[in-house]
Coordinates of C-alpha atoms in Angstrom, one line a residue:
P1311 CA 31.9 5.6 -42.2
E1312 CA 28.8 3.9 -43.7
T1313 CA 26.1 3.4 -41.1
T1314 CA 23.6 1.1 -42.8
A1315 CA 21.7 -0.6 -40.0
T1316 CA 20.1 -4.0 -39.9
T1317 CA 17.4 -5.5 -37.8
T1318 CA 18.1 -8.6 -35.7
D1319 CA 17.2 -11.9 -37.5
A1320 CA 14.3 -14.0 -36.5
A1321 CA 16.5 -16.6 -34.7
S1322 CA 17.8 -14.0 -32.3
T1323 CA 14.5 -12.3 -31.6
P1324 CA 13.2 -13.0 -28.1
V1325 CA 10.0 -15.1 -27.6
D1326 CA 8.1 -12.0 -26.4
V1327 CA 8.0 -10.5 -29.9
D1328 CA 6.3 -7.1 -30.2
P1329 CA 2.8 -7.8 -31.4
L1330 CA 3.1 -4.8 -33.7
I1331 CA 5.5 -6.6 -35.9
L1332 CA 3.4 -7.6 -38.9
S1333 CA 4.0 -8.9 -42.4
D1334 CA 4.0 -6.3 -45.2
Q1335 CA 0.5 -7.3 -46.2
Q1336 CA -0.9 -7.4 -42.7
A1337 CA 0.8 -4.1 -41.9
Q1338 CA -0.8 -2.4 -44.9
I1339 CA -4.3 -3.8 -44.0
H1340 CA -3.8 -2.8 -40.3
E1341 CA -2.7 0.7 -41.3
E1342 CA -5.7 1.1 -43.6
E1343 CA -8.1 0.0 -40.9
D1344 CA -6.5 2.4 -38.4
M1345 CA -6.7 5.3 -40.9
V1346 CA -10.3 4.6 -41.6
E1347 CA -11.1 4.7 -37.9
V1348 CA -9.2 8.0 -37.4
T1349 CA -10.4 9.8 -40.5
D1350 CA -14.0 8.8 -39.8
S1351 CA -13.8 10.3 -36.3
V1352 CA -15.6 13.6 -35.8
I1353 CA -13.2 16.4 -34.8
H1354 CA -14.4 18.1 -31.7
P1355 CA -14.6 21.9 -32.3
Y1356 CA -13.1 22.8 -29.0
Y1357 CA -9.9 20.8 -29.6
A1358 CA -9.8 21.8 -33.3
A1359 CA -9.6 25.4 -32.2
L1360 CA -7.2 24.9 -29.2
P1361 CA -3.7 26.3 -29.6
M1362 CA -1.3 23.5 -30.4
E1363 CA 0.7 23.9 -27.2
E1364 CA -2.4 23.5 -25.1
L1365 CA -3.6 20.5 -27.2
V1366 CA -0.3 18.7 -26.7
E1367 CA -0.5 19.4 -23.0
S1368 CA -4.0 18.0 -22.9
V1369 CA -2.9 14.8 -24.7
T1370 CA 0.1 14.2 -22.5
A1371 CA -1.9 14.9 -19.4
Y1372 CA -4.5 12.4 -20.5
L1373 CA -1.8 9.7 -21.3
N1374 CA -0.2 10.3 -17.9
A1375 CA -3.5 9.9 -16.2
T1376 CA -4.4 6.6 -17.8
D1377 CA -2.8 4.6 -15.0
N1378 CA -5.9 5.5 -13.0
P1379 CA -9.1 4.6 -15.0
K1380 CA -11.2 6.8 -12.8
L1381 CA -9.4 9.9 -14.1
V1382 CA -10.0 9.2 -17.8
D1383 CA -12.9 8.2 -20.1
D1384 CA -13.2 7.0 -23.7
S1385 CA -15.2 10.1 -24.7
E1386 CA -12.3 12.4 -23.9
E1387 CA -9.9 10.1 -25.7
A1388 CA -12.2 10.1 -28.8
A1389 CA -12.2 13.9 -28.8
I1390 CA -8.5 14.8 -28.3
F1391 CA -6.7 12.2 -30.4
P1392 CA -8.5 12.7 -33.7
A1393 CA -7.9 16.5 -33.2
L1394 CA -4.2 15.9 -32.7
L1395 CA -3.9 13.6 -35.7
S1396 CA -5.7 16.0 -37.9
R1397 CA -3.3 18.8 -36.9
I1398 CA -0.1 16.9 -36.6
D1399 CA 1.6 19.1 -39.3
D1400 CA 1.1 22.1 -37.0
A1401 CA 3.0 20.6 -34.1
S1402 CA 6.8 20.9 -33.7
I1403 CA 8.9 17.8 -33.5
P1404 CA 9.7 18.4 -29.8
Q1405 CA 6.0 18.6 -29.1
L1406 CA 5.4 15.4 -31.0
L1407 CA 8.2 13.6 -29.1
D1408 CA 6.6 14.7 -25.8
V1409 CA 3.5 12.8 -26.8
V1410 CA 5.4 9.7 -28.0
E1411 CA 7.4 9.7 -24.8
A1412 CA 4.3 9.7 -22.5
P1413 CA 3.0 6.3 -21.2
W1414 CA 0.4 4.8 -23.5
R1415 CA -2.0 2.2 -22.3
R1416 CA -2.6 -0.7 -24.6
S1417 CA -6.1 0.2 -25.7
T1418 CA -5.1 3.8 -26.6
M1419 CA -2.1 2.5 -28.4
D1420 CA -4.2 0.2 -30.5
R1421 CA -6.7 2.9 -31.4
Y1422 CA -4.4 5.8 -32.0
G1423 CA -0.8 5.3 -30.9
T1424 CA 0.5 3.1 -33.8
V1425 CA -0.8 5.5 -36.4
F1426 CA 0.4 8.5 -34.5
K1427 CA 4.0 7.1 -34.0
D1428 CA 4.3 6.2 -37.6
L1429 CA 3.3 9.7 -38.6
V1430 CA 5.8 11.2 -36.1
R1431 CA 8.6 8.9 -37.5
D1432 CA 7.8 10.0 -41.1
R1433 CA 7.7 13.6 -40.1
I1434 CA 11.2 13.4 -38.4
L1435 CA 12.5 11.7 -41.6
Q1436 CA 11.2 14.4 -43.8
E1437 CA 13.0 17.1 -41.7
A1438 CA 16.1 15.0 -40.9
E1439 CA 18.5 17.2 -42.9
D1440 CA 17.5 20.2 -40.8
L1441 CA 17.5 18.7 -37.3
P1442 CA 19.9 20.3 -34.8
P1443 CA 22.2 17.7 -33.0
E1444 CA 20.3 17.9 -29.7
L1445 CA 17.0 17.1 -31.4
L1446 CA 18.6 14.4 -33.6
H1447 CA 19.8 12.8 -30.4
R1448 CA 16.4 13.0 -28.7
S1449 CA 14.6 11.7 -31.7
I1450 CA 16.8 8.6 -31.8
I1451 CA 16.3 7.9 -28.1
V1452 CA 12.5 8.5 -27.9
I1453 CA 11.7 6.5 -31.1
G1454 CA 14.1 3.8 -30.1
I1455 CA 12.8 3.4 -26.6
S1456 CA 9.1 3.5 -27.7
A1457 CA 10.0 0.6 -30.0
G1458 CA 7.7 1.1 -32.9
R1459 CA 7.4 -1.0 -36.1
R1460 CA 10.7 -2.6 -36.9
K1461 CA 10.5 -2.1 -40.7
R1462 CA 10.0 1.6 -40.3
D1463 CA 12.6 1.8 -37.6
L1464 CA 15.2 0.4 -40.0
D1465 CA 15.0 3.4 -42.4
F1466 CA 14.7 5.8 -39.5
F1467 CA 17.9 4.6 -37.7
R1468 CA 19.8 4.3 -41.0
T1469 CA 19.1 8.0 -41.8
L1470 CA 19.5 9.4 -38.4
G1471 CA 22.6 7.2 -37.7
K1472 CA 24.4 8.7 -40.7
L1473 CA 23.5 12.2 -39.4
M1474 CA 24.7 11.4 -36.0
V1475 CA 28.1 10.2 -37.4
T1476 CA 28.4 13.5 -39.2
N1477 CA 27.7 15.4 -35.9
I1478 CA 29.6 13.0 -33.6
N1479 CA 32.0 15.7 -32.3
H1480 CA 29.0 17.7 -31.0
Y1481 CA 28.3 15.2 -28.3
K1482 CA 30.5 15.8 -25.3
D1483 CA 28.8 13.7 -22.6
P1484 CA 29.5 9.9 -22.9
N1485 CA 26.1 9.3 -21.3
D1486 CA 24.5 10.7 -24.4
L1487 CA 26.0 8.0 -26.5
V1488 CA 25.1 5.4 -23.9
R1489 CA 21.4 6.4 -24.4
V1490 CA 21.7 6.1 -28.1
M1491 CA 23.1 2.5 -27.8
T1492 CA 20.4 1.6 -25.4
A1493 CA 17.7 3.0 -27.7
M1494 CA 19.0 1.0 -30.7
N1495 CA 19.1 -2.1 -28.6
R1496 CA 15.5 -1.6 -27.4
A1497 CA 14.4 -1.2 -31.0
K1498 CA 16.3 -4.4 -32.0
I1499 CA 18.5 -2.4 -34.4
V1500 CA 22.0 -3.8 -35.1
P1501 CA 24.2 -1.0 -36.5
P1502 CA 27.1 -1.9 -38.8
N1503 CA 30.5 -2.5 -37.3
S1504 CA 31.8 0.8 -38.5
F1505 CA 29.2 2.6 -36.4
L1506 CA 30.0 0.4 -33.3
A1507 CA 33.7 1.0 -33.8
L1508 CA 33.2 4.8 -33.9
M1509 CA 31.1 4.6 -30.6
G1510 CA 33.8 2.4 -29.1
R1511 CA 36.5 5.0 -29.9
R1512 CA 34.5 7.9 -28.6
F1513 CA 33.9 6.6 -25.1
P1514 CA 37.5 6.8 -23.9
V1515 CA 37.8 10.3 -25.3
L1516 CA 34.7 11.6 -23.7
N1517 CA 35.4 9.9 -20.4
K1518 CA 38.4 12.3 -19.9
R1519 CA 35.8 15.1 -19.6
I1520 CA 32.9 13.3 -17.9
Q1521 CA 33.6 10.0 -16.4
L1522 CA 31.3 7.0 -16.9
R1523 CA 29.9 5.3 -13.8
S1524 CA 29.6 1.6 -13.6
L1525 CA 26.1 1.1 -14.8
P1526 CA 26.3 3.2 -18.0
A1527 CA 29.7 1.5 -18.8
Y1528 CA 28.0 -1.9 -18.3
R1529 CA 25.1 -0.9 -20.6
V1530 CA 27.5 -0.1 -23.4
F1531 CA 29.6 -3.2 -22.7
S1532 CA 26.5 -5.4 -22.9
N1533 CA 25.0 -3.7 -26.0
L1534 CA 28.3 -3.9 -27.9
Y1535 CA 28.4 -7.6 -27.2
R1536 CA 24.7 -8.1 -28.2
M1537 CA 25.3 -6.2 -31.5
G1538 CA 28.2 -8.5 -32.4
H1539 CA 31.1 -6.0 -32.0
D1540 CA 34.4 -7.9 -32.0
Q1541 CA 37.1 -5.4 -31.2
M1542 CA 38.5 -6.0 -27.8
N1543 CA 39.7 -2.4 -27.0
P1544 CA 36.2 -1.0 -26.1
F1545 CA 35.4 -4.0 -23.9
R1546 CA 38.7 -3.6 -22.1
F1547 CA 38.2 0.1 -21.5
L1548 CA 34.6 -0.3 -20.2
A1549 CA 35.6 -3.2 -17.9
D1550 CA 38.5 -1.1 -16.6
R1551 CA 36.1 1.8 -16.0
M1552 CA 33.9 -0.4 -13.9
Y1553 CA 37.0 -1.6 -12.0
D1554 CA 38.0 2.0 -11.3
V1555 CA 34.6 2.8 -9.9
I1556 CA 34.7 -0.2 -7.6
F1557 CA 38.3 0.7 -6.4
D1558 CA 37.3 4.3 -5.7
N1559 CA 34.3 3.2 -3.7
L1560 CA 36.4 0.7 -1.7
K1561 CA 38.8 3.5 -0.8
K1562 CA 35.8 5.6 0.5
E1563 CA 34.6 2.6 2.5
K1564 CA 38.0 2.1 4.2
I1565 CA 38.2 5.8 5.1
R1566 CA 34.7 5.6 6.6
L1567 CA 35.5 2.4 8.6
K1568 CA 38.7 3.9 10.0
K1569 CA 36.7 7.0 11.1
L1570 CA 34.1 4.8 12.8
D1571 CA 36.8 2.7 14.5
R1572 CA 38.4 5.9 16.0
A1573 CA 35.0 7.0 17.3
K1574 CA 34.4 3.6 18.9
K1575 CA 37.9 3.7 20.6
S1576 CA 36.9 7.0 22.2
G1577 CA 34.1 5.2 24.0
D1578 CA 31.9 8.3 23.6
Q1579 CA 28.4 7.1 22.4
S1580 CA 27.4 10.5 21.2
T1581 CA 30.6 10.7 19.0
I1582 CA 29.9 7.2 17.6
E1583 CA 26.3 8.2 16.7
A1584 CA 27.5 11.4 15.1
V1585 CA 30.1 9.6 13.0
K1586 CA 27.5 7.0 11.9
Q1587 CA 25.1 9.8 10.8
E1588 CA 28.0 11.5 8.9
I1589 CA 28.8 8.2 7.1
E1590 CA 25.1 7.7 6.2
S1591 CA 24.9 11.2 4.9
E1592 CA 28.0 10.7 2.7
K1593 CA 26.4 7.5 1.3
R1594 CA 23.2 9.3 0.6
E1595 CA 25.1 12.0 -1.2
D1596 CA 26.9 9.4 -3.3
M1597 CA 23.6 7.9 -4.3
R1598 CA 22.1 11.3 -5.0
K1599 CA 24.6 11.7 -7.8
L1600 CA 23.1 8.7 -9.5
S1601 CA 19.9 9.2 -11.5
D1602 CA 16.6 7.8 -10.2
A1603 CA 16.4 5.3 -13.1
T1604 CA 19.9 4.1 -12.3
K1605 CA 19.1 3.6 -8.6
E1606 CA 15.9 1.8 -9.4
E1607 CA 17.7 -0.5 -11.9
I1608 CA 20.7 -1.4 -9.8
Y1609 CA 19.0 -1.7 -6.4
D1610 CA 15.9 -3.6 -7.5
M1611 CA 14.3 -2.1 -4.4
A1612 CA 11.3 -4.4 -4.2
S1613 CA 13.5 -7.5 -4.0
L1614 CA 15.9 -5.9 -1.5
E1615 CA 13.1 -4.8 0.8
K1616 CA 11.6 -8.3 0.7
E1617 CA 15.0 -9.9 1.7
E1618 CA 15.5 -7.3 4.4
E1619 CA 12.0 -7.9 5.8
E1620 CA 12.5 -11.7 5.9
E1621 CA 15.9 -11.3 7.6
A1622 CA 14.4 -8.9 10.2
W1623 CA 11.8 -11.5 11.0
G1624 CA 14.5 -14.2 11.2
G1625 CA 16.7 -12.1 13.4
T1626 CA 19.8 -12.4 11.2
E1627 CA 22.2 -9.4 11.1
N1628 CA 24.5 -10.2 8.1
G1629 CA 22.1 -11.8 5.7
S1630 CA 22.0 -11.9 1.9
A1631 CA 20.3 -8.5 1.6
A1632 CA 23.1 -6.8 3.6
V1633 CA 25.8 -8.5 1.4
R1634 CA 23.9 -7.6 -1.7
R1635 CA 23.5 -4.0 -0.7
R1636 CA 27.2 -3.7 0.0
F1637 CA 28.0 -5.2 -3.4
I1638 CA 25.8 -2.7 -5.1
E1639 CA 27.2 0.2 -3.1
L1640 CA 30.7 -0.7 -4.1
S1641 CA 30.2 -1.8 -7.8
E1642 CA 27.1 0.3 -8.7
V1643 CA 25.8 -2.6 -10.7
R1644 CA 23.7 -5.7 -9.7
P1645 CA 25.4 -9.0 -9.2
I1646 CA 23.9 -10.4 -12.4
H1647 CA 25.5 -7.5 -14.4
F1648 CA 28.9 -8.4 -13.0
T1649 CA 28.4 -12.0 -13.9
K1650 CA 27.6 -11.0 -17.5
L1651 CA 30.8 -8.9 -17.6
L1652 CA 32.9 -11.9 -16.6
L1653 CA 31.0 -14.1 -19.1
V1654 CA 31.8 -11.8 -22.0
L1655 CA 35.4 -11.5 -21.1
A1656 CA 35.7 -15.2 -20.8
R1657 CA 34.2 -15.7 -24.3
F1658 CA 36.8 -13.3 -25.7
G1659 CA 39.5 -15.2 -23.8
A1660 CA 40.4 -12.0 -22.0
P1661 CA 41.9 -12.0 -18.4
H1662 CA 39.2 -11.3 -15.8
Q1663 CA 40.9 -12.1 -12.4
Q1664 CA 41.8 -8.4 -11.8
Y1665 CA 38.2 -7.4 -11.9
L1666 CA 37.4 -9.9 -9.1
R1667 CA 40.2 -8.7 -6.7
P1668 CA 38.4 -5.6 -5.3
L1669 CA 35.3 -7.6 -4.5

């Protein structure tokens, strides 16, 4: 199917528009100023002679250290980045993506990051017909999440989207397609309906091999809706998938509660404590299976800890934090995610009562 992508229109663009979005004339002036700054920089002989692998490691180490100003200085930045930019053709695409993926502070982004990311994007486009499926997938995700310049992103996703459609049978994990959808949404790219329909058909197929958990299913559900997909079948499948996860977690909870009731009936305090520890261990194992990013997103730990602290000072035992934590353990999404699910189903005129029953 044709995969010509479009960017979201100005009316749908959030208020916090990326400051890197410029008019054509402004972008050209900005690029020329950046290139003058870079080309006029003196290339440090040490970094000019450093093997590319070590140079990339030096750059990524610098970027990762920028959270602490005491660990970095502008003189080091002025030495390593001009060297990297002058030797960009010597680096492999995976090495360049490692640098793009690193955390960039705003000042470094303004001086070198915008030019560097544009060059990486152009390099990927030049080699697109030769990219293996794994590298194609990673390129879409890294460039999408880094959210570069929208006009350049449009050509990038149009080309790589077509190649991904060609290689669609290579991707066996539905979570890989979830990340692609998330990257496109972050880059404010709206794929054509033919691409969205293809994604929607692939998720039920891949779910037979590797089952989607609630949060990835919700991400796809939300992104399809934002991108204007209007076929109900993918939404129904993803909502049912979330329901299945909730139902499975409810069954686990009932088994654990019965086990604890039996221990309490025995009257043996050591047995009760042992069962409690076993239940907590099982819960930790369930959470371990979720990625750190997933746990951080669904738990919103800072907010939960604040609620728990307030309830501890207030002396309450079954407060909002406890209720919210149980909701998250059962559904694996935050309450606001579940509300969005019901809102979308309501707008489609689809039944939603069955998704409320387990909760």
